[in-house]
Short mmCIF file of C-alpha atoms in Angstrom, two decimals:
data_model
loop_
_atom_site.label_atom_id
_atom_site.label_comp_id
_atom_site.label_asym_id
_atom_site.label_seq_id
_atom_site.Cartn_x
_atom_site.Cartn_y
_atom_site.Cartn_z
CA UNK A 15 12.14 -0.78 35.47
CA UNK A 16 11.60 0.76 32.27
CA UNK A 17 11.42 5.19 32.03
CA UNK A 18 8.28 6.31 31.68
CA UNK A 19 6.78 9.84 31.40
CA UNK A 20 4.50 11.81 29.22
CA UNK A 21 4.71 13.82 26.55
CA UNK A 22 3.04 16.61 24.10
CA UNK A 23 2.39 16.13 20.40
CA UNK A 24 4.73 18.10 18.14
CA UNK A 25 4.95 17.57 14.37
CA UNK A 26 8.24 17.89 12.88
CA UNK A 27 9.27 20.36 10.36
CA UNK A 28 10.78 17.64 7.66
CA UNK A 29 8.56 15.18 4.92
CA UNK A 30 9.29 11.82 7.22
CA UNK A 31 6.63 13.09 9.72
CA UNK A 32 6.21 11.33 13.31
CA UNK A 33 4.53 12.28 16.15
CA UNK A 34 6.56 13.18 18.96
CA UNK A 35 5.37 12.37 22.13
CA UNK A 36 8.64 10.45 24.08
CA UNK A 37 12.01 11.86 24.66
CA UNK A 38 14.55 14.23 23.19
CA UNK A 39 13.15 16.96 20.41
CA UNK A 40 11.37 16.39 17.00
CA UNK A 41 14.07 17.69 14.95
CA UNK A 42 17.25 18.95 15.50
CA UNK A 43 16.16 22.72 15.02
CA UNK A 44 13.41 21.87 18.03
CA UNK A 45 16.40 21.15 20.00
CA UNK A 46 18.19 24.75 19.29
CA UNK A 47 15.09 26.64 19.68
CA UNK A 48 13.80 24.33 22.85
CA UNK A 49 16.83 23.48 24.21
CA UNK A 50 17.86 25.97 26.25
CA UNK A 51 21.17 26.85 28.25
CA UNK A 52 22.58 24.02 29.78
CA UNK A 53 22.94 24.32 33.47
CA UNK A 54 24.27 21.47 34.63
CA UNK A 55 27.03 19.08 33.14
CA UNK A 56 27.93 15.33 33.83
CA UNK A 57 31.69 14.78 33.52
CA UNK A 58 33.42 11.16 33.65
CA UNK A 59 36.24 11.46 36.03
CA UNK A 60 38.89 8.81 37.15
CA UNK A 61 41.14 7.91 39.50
CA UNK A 62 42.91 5.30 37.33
CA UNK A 63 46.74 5.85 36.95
CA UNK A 64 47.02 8.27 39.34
CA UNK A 65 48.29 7.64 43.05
CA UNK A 66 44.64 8.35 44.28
CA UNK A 67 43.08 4.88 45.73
CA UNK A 68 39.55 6.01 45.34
CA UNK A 69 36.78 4.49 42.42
CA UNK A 70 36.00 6.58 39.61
CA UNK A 71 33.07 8.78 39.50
CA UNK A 72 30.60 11.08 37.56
CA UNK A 73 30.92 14.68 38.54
CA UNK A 74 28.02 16.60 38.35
CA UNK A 75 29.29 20.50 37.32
CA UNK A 76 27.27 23.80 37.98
CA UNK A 77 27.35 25.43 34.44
CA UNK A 78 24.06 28.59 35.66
CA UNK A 79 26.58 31.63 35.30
CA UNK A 80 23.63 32.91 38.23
CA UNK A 81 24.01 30.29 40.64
CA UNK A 82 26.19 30.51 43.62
CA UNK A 83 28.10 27.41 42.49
CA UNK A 84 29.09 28.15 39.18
CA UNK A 85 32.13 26.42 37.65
CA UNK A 86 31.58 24.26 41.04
CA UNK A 87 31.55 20.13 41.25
CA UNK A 88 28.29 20.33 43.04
CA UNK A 89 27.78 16.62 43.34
CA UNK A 90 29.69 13.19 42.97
CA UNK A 91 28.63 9.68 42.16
CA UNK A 92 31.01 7.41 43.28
CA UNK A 93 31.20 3.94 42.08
CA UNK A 94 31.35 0.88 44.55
CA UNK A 95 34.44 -1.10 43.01
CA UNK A 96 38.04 0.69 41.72
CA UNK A 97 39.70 0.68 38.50
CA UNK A 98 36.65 0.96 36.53
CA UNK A 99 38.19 3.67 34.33
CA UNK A 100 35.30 5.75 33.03
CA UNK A 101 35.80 7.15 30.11
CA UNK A 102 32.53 7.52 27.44
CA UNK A 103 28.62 7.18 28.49
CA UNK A 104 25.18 7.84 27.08
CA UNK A 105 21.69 8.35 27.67
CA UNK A 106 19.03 5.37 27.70
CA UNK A 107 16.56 7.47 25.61
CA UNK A 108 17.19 10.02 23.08
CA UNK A 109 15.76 12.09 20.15
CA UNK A 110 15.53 8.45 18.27
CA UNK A 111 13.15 7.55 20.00
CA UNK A 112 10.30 10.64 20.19
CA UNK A 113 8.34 8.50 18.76
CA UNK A 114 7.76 6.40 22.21
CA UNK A 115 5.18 7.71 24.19
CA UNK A 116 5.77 6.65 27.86
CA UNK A 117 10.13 7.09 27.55
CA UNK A 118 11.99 9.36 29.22
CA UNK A 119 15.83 10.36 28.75
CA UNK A 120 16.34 9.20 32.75
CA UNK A 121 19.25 6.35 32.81
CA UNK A 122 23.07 7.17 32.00
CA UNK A 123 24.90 4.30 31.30
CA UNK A 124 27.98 4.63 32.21
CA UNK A 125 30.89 1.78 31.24
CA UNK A 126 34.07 1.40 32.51
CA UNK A 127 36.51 0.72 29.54
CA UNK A 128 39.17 -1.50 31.48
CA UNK A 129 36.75 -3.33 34.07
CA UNK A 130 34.26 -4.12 31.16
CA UNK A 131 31.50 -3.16 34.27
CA UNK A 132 28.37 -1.55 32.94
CA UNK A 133 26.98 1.07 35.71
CA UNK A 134 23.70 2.88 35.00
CA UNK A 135 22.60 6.04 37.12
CA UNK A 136 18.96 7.18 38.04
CA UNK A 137 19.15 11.08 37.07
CA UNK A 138 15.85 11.91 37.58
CA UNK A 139 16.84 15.10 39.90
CA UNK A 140 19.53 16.22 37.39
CA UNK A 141 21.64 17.22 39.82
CA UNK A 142 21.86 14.54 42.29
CA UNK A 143 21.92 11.57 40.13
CA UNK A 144 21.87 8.32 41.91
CA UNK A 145 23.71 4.83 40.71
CA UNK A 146 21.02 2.07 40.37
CA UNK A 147 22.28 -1.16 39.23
CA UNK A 148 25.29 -2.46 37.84
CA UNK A 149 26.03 -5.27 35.70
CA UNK A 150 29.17 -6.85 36.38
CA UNK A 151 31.75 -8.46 33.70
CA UNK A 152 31.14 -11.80 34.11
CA UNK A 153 28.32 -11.05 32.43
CA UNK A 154 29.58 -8.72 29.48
CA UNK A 155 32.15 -11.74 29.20
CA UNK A 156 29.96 -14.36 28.05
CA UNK A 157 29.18 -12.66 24.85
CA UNK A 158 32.93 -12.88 24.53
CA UNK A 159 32.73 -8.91 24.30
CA UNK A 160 34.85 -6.27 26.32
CA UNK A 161 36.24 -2.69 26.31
CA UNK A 162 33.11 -0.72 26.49
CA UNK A 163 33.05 2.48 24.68
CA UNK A 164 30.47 4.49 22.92
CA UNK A 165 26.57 4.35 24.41
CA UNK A 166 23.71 5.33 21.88
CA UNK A 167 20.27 5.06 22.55
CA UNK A 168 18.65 3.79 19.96
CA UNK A 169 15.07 3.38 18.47
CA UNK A 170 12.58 1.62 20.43
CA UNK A 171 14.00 2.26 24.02
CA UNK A 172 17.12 0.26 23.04
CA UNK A 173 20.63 1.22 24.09
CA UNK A 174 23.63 -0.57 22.14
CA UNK A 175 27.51 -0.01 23.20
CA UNK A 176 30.07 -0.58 21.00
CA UNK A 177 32.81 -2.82 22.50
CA UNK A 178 36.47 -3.29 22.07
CA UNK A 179 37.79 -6.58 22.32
CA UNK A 180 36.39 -9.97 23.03
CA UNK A 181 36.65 -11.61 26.63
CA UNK A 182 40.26 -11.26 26.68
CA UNK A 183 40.88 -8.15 25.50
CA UNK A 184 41.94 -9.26 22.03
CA UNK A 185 40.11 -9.19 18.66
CA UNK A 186 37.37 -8.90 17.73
CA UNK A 187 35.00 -6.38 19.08
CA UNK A 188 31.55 -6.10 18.08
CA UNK A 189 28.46 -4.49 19.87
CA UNK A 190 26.24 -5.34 23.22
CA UNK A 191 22.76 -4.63 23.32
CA UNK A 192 21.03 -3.40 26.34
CA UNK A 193 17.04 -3.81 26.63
CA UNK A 194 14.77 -0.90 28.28
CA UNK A 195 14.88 -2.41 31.48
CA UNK A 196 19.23 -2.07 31.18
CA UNK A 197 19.59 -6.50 31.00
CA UNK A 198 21.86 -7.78 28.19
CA UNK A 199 19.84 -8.74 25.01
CA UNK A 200 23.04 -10.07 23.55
CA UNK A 201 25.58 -9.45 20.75
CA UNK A 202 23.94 -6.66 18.08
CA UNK A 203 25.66 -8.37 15.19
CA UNK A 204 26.75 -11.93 14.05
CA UNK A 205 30.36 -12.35 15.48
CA UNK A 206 32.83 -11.68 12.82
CA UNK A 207 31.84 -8.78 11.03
CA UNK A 208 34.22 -6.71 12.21
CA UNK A 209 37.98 -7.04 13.95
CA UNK A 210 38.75 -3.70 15.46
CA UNK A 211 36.12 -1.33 16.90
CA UNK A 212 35.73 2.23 18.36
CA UNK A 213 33.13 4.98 17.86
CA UNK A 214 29.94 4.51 15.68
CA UNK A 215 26.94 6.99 14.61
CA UNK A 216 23.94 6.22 12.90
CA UNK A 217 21.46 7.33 10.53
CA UNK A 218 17.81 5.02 10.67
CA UNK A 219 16.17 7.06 8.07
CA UNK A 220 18.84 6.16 5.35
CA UNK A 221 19.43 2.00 7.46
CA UNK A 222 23.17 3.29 8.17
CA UNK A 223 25.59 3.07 10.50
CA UNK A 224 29.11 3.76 10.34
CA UNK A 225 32.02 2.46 12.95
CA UNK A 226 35.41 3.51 13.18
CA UNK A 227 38.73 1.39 14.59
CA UNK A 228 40.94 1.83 17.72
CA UNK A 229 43.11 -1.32 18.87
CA UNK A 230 42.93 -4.74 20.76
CA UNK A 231 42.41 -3.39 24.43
CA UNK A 232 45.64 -5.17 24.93
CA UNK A 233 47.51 -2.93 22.12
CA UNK A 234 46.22 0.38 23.80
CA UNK A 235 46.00 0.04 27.51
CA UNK A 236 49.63 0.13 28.44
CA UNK A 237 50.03 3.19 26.37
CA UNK A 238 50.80 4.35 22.88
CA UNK A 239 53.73 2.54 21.32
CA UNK A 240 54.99 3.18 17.33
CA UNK A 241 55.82 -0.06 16.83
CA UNK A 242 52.25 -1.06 17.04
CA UNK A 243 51.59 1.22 14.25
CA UNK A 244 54.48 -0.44 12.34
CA UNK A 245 53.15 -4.13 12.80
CA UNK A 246 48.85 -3.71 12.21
CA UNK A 247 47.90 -3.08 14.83
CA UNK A 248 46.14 0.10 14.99
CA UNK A 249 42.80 0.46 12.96
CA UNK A 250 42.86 2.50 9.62
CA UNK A 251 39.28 1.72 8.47
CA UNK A 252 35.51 2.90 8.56
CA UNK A 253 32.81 0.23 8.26
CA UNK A 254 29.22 0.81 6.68
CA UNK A 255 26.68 -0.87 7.79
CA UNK A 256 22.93 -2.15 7.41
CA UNK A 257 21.66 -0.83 10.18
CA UNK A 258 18.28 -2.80 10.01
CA UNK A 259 20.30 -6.35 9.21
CA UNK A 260 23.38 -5.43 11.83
CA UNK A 261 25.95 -6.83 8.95
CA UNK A 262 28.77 -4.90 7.39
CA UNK A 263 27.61 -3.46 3.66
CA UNK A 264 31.22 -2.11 2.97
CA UNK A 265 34.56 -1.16 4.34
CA UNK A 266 36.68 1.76 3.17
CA UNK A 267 40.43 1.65 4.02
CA UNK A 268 41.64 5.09 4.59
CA UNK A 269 45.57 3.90 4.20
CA UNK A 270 48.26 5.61 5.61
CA UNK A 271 47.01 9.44 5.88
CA UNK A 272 43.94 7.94 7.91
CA UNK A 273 45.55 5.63 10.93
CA UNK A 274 43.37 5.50 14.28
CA UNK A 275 40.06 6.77 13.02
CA UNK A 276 38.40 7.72 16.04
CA UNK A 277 35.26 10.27 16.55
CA UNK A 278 32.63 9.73 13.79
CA UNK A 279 30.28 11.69 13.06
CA UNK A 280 26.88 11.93 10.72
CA UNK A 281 25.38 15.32 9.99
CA UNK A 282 22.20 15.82 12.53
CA UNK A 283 19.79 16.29 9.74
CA UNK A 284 18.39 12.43 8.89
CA UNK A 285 18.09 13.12 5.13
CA UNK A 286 21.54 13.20 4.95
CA UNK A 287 24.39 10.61 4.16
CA UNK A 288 27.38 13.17 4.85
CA UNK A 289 29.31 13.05 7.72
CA UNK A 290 33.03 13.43 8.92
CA UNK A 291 35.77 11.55 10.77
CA UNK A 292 39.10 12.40 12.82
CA UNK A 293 41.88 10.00 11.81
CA UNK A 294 44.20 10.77 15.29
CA UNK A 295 47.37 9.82 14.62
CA UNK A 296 47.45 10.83 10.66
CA UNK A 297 46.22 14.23 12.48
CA UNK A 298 43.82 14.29 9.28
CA UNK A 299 40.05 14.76 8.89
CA UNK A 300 38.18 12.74 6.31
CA UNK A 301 34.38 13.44 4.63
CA UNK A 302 32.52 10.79 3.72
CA UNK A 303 28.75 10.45 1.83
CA UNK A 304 26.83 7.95 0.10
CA UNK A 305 27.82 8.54 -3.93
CA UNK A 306 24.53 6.95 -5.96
CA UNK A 307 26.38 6.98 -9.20
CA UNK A 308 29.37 4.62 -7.88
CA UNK A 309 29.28 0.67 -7.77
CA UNK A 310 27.63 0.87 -11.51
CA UNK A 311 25.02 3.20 -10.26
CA UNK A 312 23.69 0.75 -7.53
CA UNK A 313 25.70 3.62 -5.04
CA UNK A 314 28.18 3.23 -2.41
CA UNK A 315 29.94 4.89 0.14
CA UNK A 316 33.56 6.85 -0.29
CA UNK A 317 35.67 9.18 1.74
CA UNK A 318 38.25 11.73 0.98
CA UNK A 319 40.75 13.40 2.96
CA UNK A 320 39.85 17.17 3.32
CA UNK A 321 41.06 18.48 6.50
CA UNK A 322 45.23 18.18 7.18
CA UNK A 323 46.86 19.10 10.34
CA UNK A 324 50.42 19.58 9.80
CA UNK A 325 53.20 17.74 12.43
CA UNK A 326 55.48 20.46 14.40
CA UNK A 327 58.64 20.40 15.02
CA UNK A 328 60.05 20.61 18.74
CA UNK A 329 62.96 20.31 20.65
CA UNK A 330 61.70 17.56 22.96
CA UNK A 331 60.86 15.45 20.44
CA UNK A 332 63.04 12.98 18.39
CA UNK A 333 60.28 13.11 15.44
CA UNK A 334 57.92 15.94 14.03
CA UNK A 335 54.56 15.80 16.80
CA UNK A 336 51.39 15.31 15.85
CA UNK A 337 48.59 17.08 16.37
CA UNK A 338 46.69 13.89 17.35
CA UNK A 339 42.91 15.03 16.53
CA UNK A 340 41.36 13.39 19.22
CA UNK A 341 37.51 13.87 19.18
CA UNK A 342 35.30 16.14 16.86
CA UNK A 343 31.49 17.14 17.07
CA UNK A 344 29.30 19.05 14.50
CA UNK A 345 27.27 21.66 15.55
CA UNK A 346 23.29 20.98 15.89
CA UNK A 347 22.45 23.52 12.70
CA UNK A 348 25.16 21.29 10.41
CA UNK A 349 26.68 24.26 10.08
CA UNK A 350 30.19 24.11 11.83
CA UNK A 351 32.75 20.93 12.89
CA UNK A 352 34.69 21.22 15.88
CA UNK A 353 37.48 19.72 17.02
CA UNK A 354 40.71 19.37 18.92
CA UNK A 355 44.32 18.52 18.59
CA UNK A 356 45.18 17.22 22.22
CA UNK A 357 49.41 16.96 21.64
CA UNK A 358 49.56 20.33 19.60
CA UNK A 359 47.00 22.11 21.91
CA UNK A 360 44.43 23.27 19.61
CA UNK A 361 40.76 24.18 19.26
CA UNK A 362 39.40 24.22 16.17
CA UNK A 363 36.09 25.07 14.05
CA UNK A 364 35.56 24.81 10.26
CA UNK A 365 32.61 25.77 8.18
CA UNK A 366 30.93 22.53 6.29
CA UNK A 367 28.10 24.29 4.74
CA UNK A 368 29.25 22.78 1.70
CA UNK A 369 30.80 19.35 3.43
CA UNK A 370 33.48 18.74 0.64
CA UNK A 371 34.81 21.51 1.34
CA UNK A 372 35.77 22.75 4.62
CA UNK A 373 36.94 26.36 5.73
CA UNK A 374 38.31 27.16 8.26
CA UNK A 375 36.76 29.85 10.33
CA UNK A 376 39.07 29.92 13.94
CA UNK A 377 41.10 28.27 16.61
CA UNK A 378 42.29 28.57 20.05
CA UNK A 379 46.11 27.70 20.86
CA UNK A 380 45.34 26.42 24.94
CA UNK A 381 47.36 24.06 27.09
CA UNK A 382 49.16 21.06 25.13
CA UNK A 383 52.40 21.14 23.57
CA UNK A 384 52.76 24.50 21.96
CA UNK A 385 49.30 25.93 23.51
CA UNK A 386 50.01 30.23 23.42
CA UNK A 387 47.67 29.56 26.66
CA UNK A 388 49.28 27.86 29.01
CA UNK A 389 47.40 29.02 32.25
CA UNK A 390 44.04 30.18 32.73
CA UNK A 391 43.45 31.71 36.67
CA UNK A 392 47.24 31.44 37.84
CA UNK A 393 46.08 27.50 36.93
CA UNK A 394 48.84 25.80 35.11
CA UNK A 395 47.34 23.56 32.06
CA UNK A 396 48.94 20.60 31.90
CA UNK A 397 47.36 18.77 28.75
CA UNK A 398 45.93 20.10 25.98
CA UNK A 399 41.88 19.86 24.63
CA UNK A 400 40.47 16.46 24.29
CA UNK A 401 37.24 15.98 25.10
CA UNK A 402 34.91 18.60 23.85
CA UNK A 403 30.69 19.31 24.26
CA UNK A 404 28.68 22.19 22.42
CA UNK A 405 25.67 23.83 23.84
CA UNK A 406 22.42 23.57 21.86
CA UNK A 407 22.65 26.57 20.40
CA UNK A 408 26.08 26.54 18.98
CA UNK A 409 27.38 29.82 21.24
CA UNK A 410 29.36 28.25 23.68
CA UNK A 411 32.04 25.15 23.75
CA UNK A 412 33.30 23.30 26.80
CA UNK A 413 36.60 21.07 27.01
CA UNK A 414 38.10 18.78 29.20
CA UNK A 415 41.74 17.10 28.95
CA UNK A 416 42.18 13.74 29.83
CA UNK A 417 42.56 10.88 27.03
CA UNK A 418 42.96 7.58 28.49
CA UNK A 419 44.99 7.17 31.84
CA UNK A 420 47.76 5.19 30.38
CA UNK A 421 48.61 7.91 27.55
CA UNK A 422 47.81 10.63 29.59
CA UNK A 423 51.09 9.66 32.06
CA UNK A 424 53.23 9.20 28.54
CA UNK A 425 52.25 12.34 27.51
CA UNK A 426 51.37 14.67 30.15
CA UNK A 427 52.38 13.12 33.07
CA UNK A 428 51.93 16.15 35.33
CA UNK A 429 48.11 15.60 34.50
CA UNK A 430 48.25 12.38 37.38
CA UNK A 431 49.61 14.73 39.83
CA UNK A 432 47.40 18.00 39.21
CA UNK A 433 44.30 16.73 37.72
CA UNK A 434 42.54 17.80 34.63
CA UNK A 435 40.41 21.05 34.01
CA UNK A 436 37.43 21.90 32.01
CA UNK A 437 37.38 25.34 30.38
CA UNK A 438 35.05 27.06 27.78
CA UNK A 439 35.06 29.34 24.54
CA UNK A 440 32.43 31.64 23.47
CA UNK A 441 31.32 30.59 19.95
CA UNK A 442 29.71 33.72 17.62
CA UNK A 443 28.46 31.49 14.81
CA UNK A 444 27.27 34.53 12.51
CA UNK A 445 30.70 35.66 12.73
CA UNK A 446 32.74 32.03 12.98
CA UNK A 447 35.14 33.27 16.09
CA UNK A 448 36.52 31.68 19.41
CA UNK A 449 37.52 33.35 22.43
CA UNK A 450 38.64 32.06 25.55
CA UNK A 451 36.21 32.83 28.20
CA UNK A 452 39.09 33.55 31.17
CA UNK A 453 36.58 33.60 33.71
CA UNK A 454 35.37 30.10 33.41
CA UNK A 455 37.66 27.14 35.12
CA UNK A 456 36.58 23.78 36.35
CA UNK A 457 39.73 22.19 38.11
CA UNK A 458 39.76 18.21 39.29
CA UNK A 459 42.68 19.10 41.04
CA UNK A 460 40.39 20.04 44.02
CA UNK A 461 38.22 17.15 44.36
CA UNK A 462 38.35 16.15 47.82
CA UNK A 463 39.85 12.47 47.53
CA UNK A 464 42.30 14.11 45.58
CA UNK A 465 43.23 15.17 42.08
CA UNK A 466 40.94 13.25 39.30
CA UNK A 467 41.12 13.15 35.36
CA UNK A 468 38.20 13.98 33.69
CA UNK A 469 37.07 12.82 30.14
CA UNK A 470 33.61 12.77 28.33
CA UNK A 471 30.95 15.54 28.95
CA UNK A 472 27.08 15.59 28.83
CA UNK A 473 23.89 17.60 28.85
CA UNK A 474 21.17 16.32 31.23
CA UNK A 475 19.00 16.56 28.04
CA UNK A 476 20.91 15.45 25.19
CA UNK A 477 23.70 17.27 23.47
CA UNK A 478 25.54 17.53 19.92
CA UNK A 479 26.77 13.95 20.13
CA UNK A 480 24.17 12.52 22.09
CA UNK A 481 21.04 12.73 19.62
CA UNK A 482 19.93 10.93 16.77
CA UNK A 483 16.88 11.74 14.53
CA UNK A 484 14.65 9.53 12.66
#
């Protein structure tokens, strides 16, 4: 049941020419210029800690500021079994893979993190998507893997997930790899490589990948507790790897001012070996690139702190909060990184034309902790920004506010009992400003079943941390 469609020729505007007649757009400037507005939006949202006894689903959102339905859940997938706890998904075919004539970006695959299930949904009418198959955990399980997170789509119709914990929920992690026709090829990498695991982002053209470090499954999914951060066992670490080979080429230890390295991210452009990471709890972001003149010239990775978030001070709290930089994208022109600070409440978006050396161009105080926004429609916002999506074109950016159910009721509790939101800021990148757009809301408190938390965000065709080029 592999996707098939045709394509055009297009040559690509860089040296490492291809032809691209499969999926996605033959450089990341085709996808600004081709792109166009996005329309539609698929949200993860879960019933999972709250009192709602209803499975999790993928919400299909009406983003046309023409249509009838705008800001509307038009459509809902519901998935046959409860507990699933969606949280990140991905596309079966992407930019990658242009090169393939005969794929087409069709399948979402869609893993729940604590069932270790692996869902994938038919959304070939974009906005009624339909769920096709399912593998179950038994299977997942006999790769001793578990805890599915991130989804790429990878060259050659591929898909690989990174995964959290081994059958048990304990360490190690590693990767599963999913074959065009969505059956288990097996473990990406020789067991061992790695201990902990979380997001990864790669870069074929220069045979890189880089992964990042959560927790044991076990450590995380009761909640967030500081004396897990006192004994190990929270990640602190970004691994480099071969991405042809599937083996770990080096491992940089960030230390103390880089604990739970989560989002990573590579610059879109595939010449390049820069990219960026948000260390959550350290509330830090580090740079990292490929130095040729280190290791004795033979070249090597290294990272360096350049982004610092500073801890507040509040009445509530026995010890300074964090600002907890939760997830981060770079915008499809390389130009700007974007992020969020869920506990402080912030928005934020920094300059990296020169990617040593970030400046800050603006940021939006909503929701969270000390958010100056703290309602948007007479709608009270009871977390602050987590997840976050761009458009293609860099002008508009789209939030939700649920983390992970478990740390979501330690933290914002009220979130259970009202549901999340997803809300939007105009972006001016010639000018490097935010504003609030007040007349956008998207509120999972009204979802018929009752109120739902909603996570990760995509474009029906591909997206700012969706795409990889060759």
């Amino acid at each position: 049941m592999s996707d098939a469609s045709t394509g055009s020729d297009a040559e690509p505007d860089h040296d490492h020419e291809h032809h691209h007649e499969g999926p996605g757009y033959a450089t990341p400037q085709a996808a600004i210029e081709e792109g166009g507005r996005e329309k539609l939006a698929y949200v993860m949202s879960l019933y999972v800690g709250t009192d709602v006894d209803a499975p999790d689903f993928v919400a299909v959102v009406d983003l046309d500021p023409e249509s009838d339905t705008y800001c509307e859940i038009v459509d809902r997938i519901e998935l046959p079994n409860r507990g699933d706890e969606l949280h990140h998904f991905g596309w079966n075919a992407c930019s990658s893979s242009c090169h393939m004539e005969g794929l087409e970006r069709r399948h979402l695959i869609v893993p729940g993190q604590r069932s270790s299930r692996i869902h994938v949904i038919d959304a070939q009418d974009r906005r009624n998507p339909e769920l096709e198959t399912v593998i179950e955990p038994e299977e997942v399980f006999e790769y001793d893997l578990s805890a599915p997170h991130t989804v790429h789509c990878i060259p050659d119709g591929e898909i690989l997930i990174s995964m959290l914990g081994d059958a048990d929920g304990e360490l190690p992690g590693g990767f599963l790899e999913l074959n065009e026709n969505f059956e288990i090829e097996g473990r990406w990498e020789p067991p061992g490589e790695i201990e902990m695991n979380y997001d990864y982002w790669y870069q074929p053209r220069q045979n890189v990948m880089v992964s990042s470090e959560w927790a044991a499954p076990k450590t995380y999914y009761p909640g967030f507790d500081l004396e897990d951060v006192e004994a190990g066992n929270y990640g602190r670490k970004l691994h480099f790897w071969d991405w042809e080979d599937g083996t770990v080429e080096q491992t940089i230890d960030l230390g103390e001012e880089g604990l739970i390295p989560l989002e990573v991210r590579f610059l879109h452009t595939p010449e390049s070996t820069h990219g960026f990471v948000g260390a959550a709890l350290s509330s830090n972001i580090f740079h990292f690139w490929h130095d040729e003149n280190a290791n004795g010239g033979q070249g090597a990775y290294r990272a360096e702190k350049v982004i610092d978030f500073e801890s507040r001070e509040h009445p509530d709290w026995d010890m300074p909060v964090p600002g907890l930089t939760t997830d981060i994208l770079i915008s499809m022109d390389d130009r700007y990184l974007f992020g969020s600070n869920w506990l402080h409440g912030d928005l934020w978006m920094y300059d990296i034309s020169d990617p040593a050396n970030p400046r800050r161009a603006d940021s939006l105080s909503v929701g969270g902790t000390f958010g100056e926004v703290q309602e948007v429609q007479g709608r009270e916002l009871n977390a602050g920004p987590q997840m976050i999506q761009l458009s293609l074109d860099g002008e508009r950016l789209y939030w939700t506010t649920s983390l992970f159910s478990s740390w979501d009721e330690q933290f914002y509790p009220e979130e259970g009992e009202q549901g999340s939101v997803m809300l939007k800021a105009d972006v001016d990148p010639r000018a490097g400003t935010l504003e609030l757009d007040e007349d956008f809301l998207v509120d999972w408190g009204e979802c018929p079943a009752g109120p739902a938390r909603a996570h990760e965000i995509r474009w029906p065709d591909g997206d700012c941390t969706s795409d990889v080029w060759q």
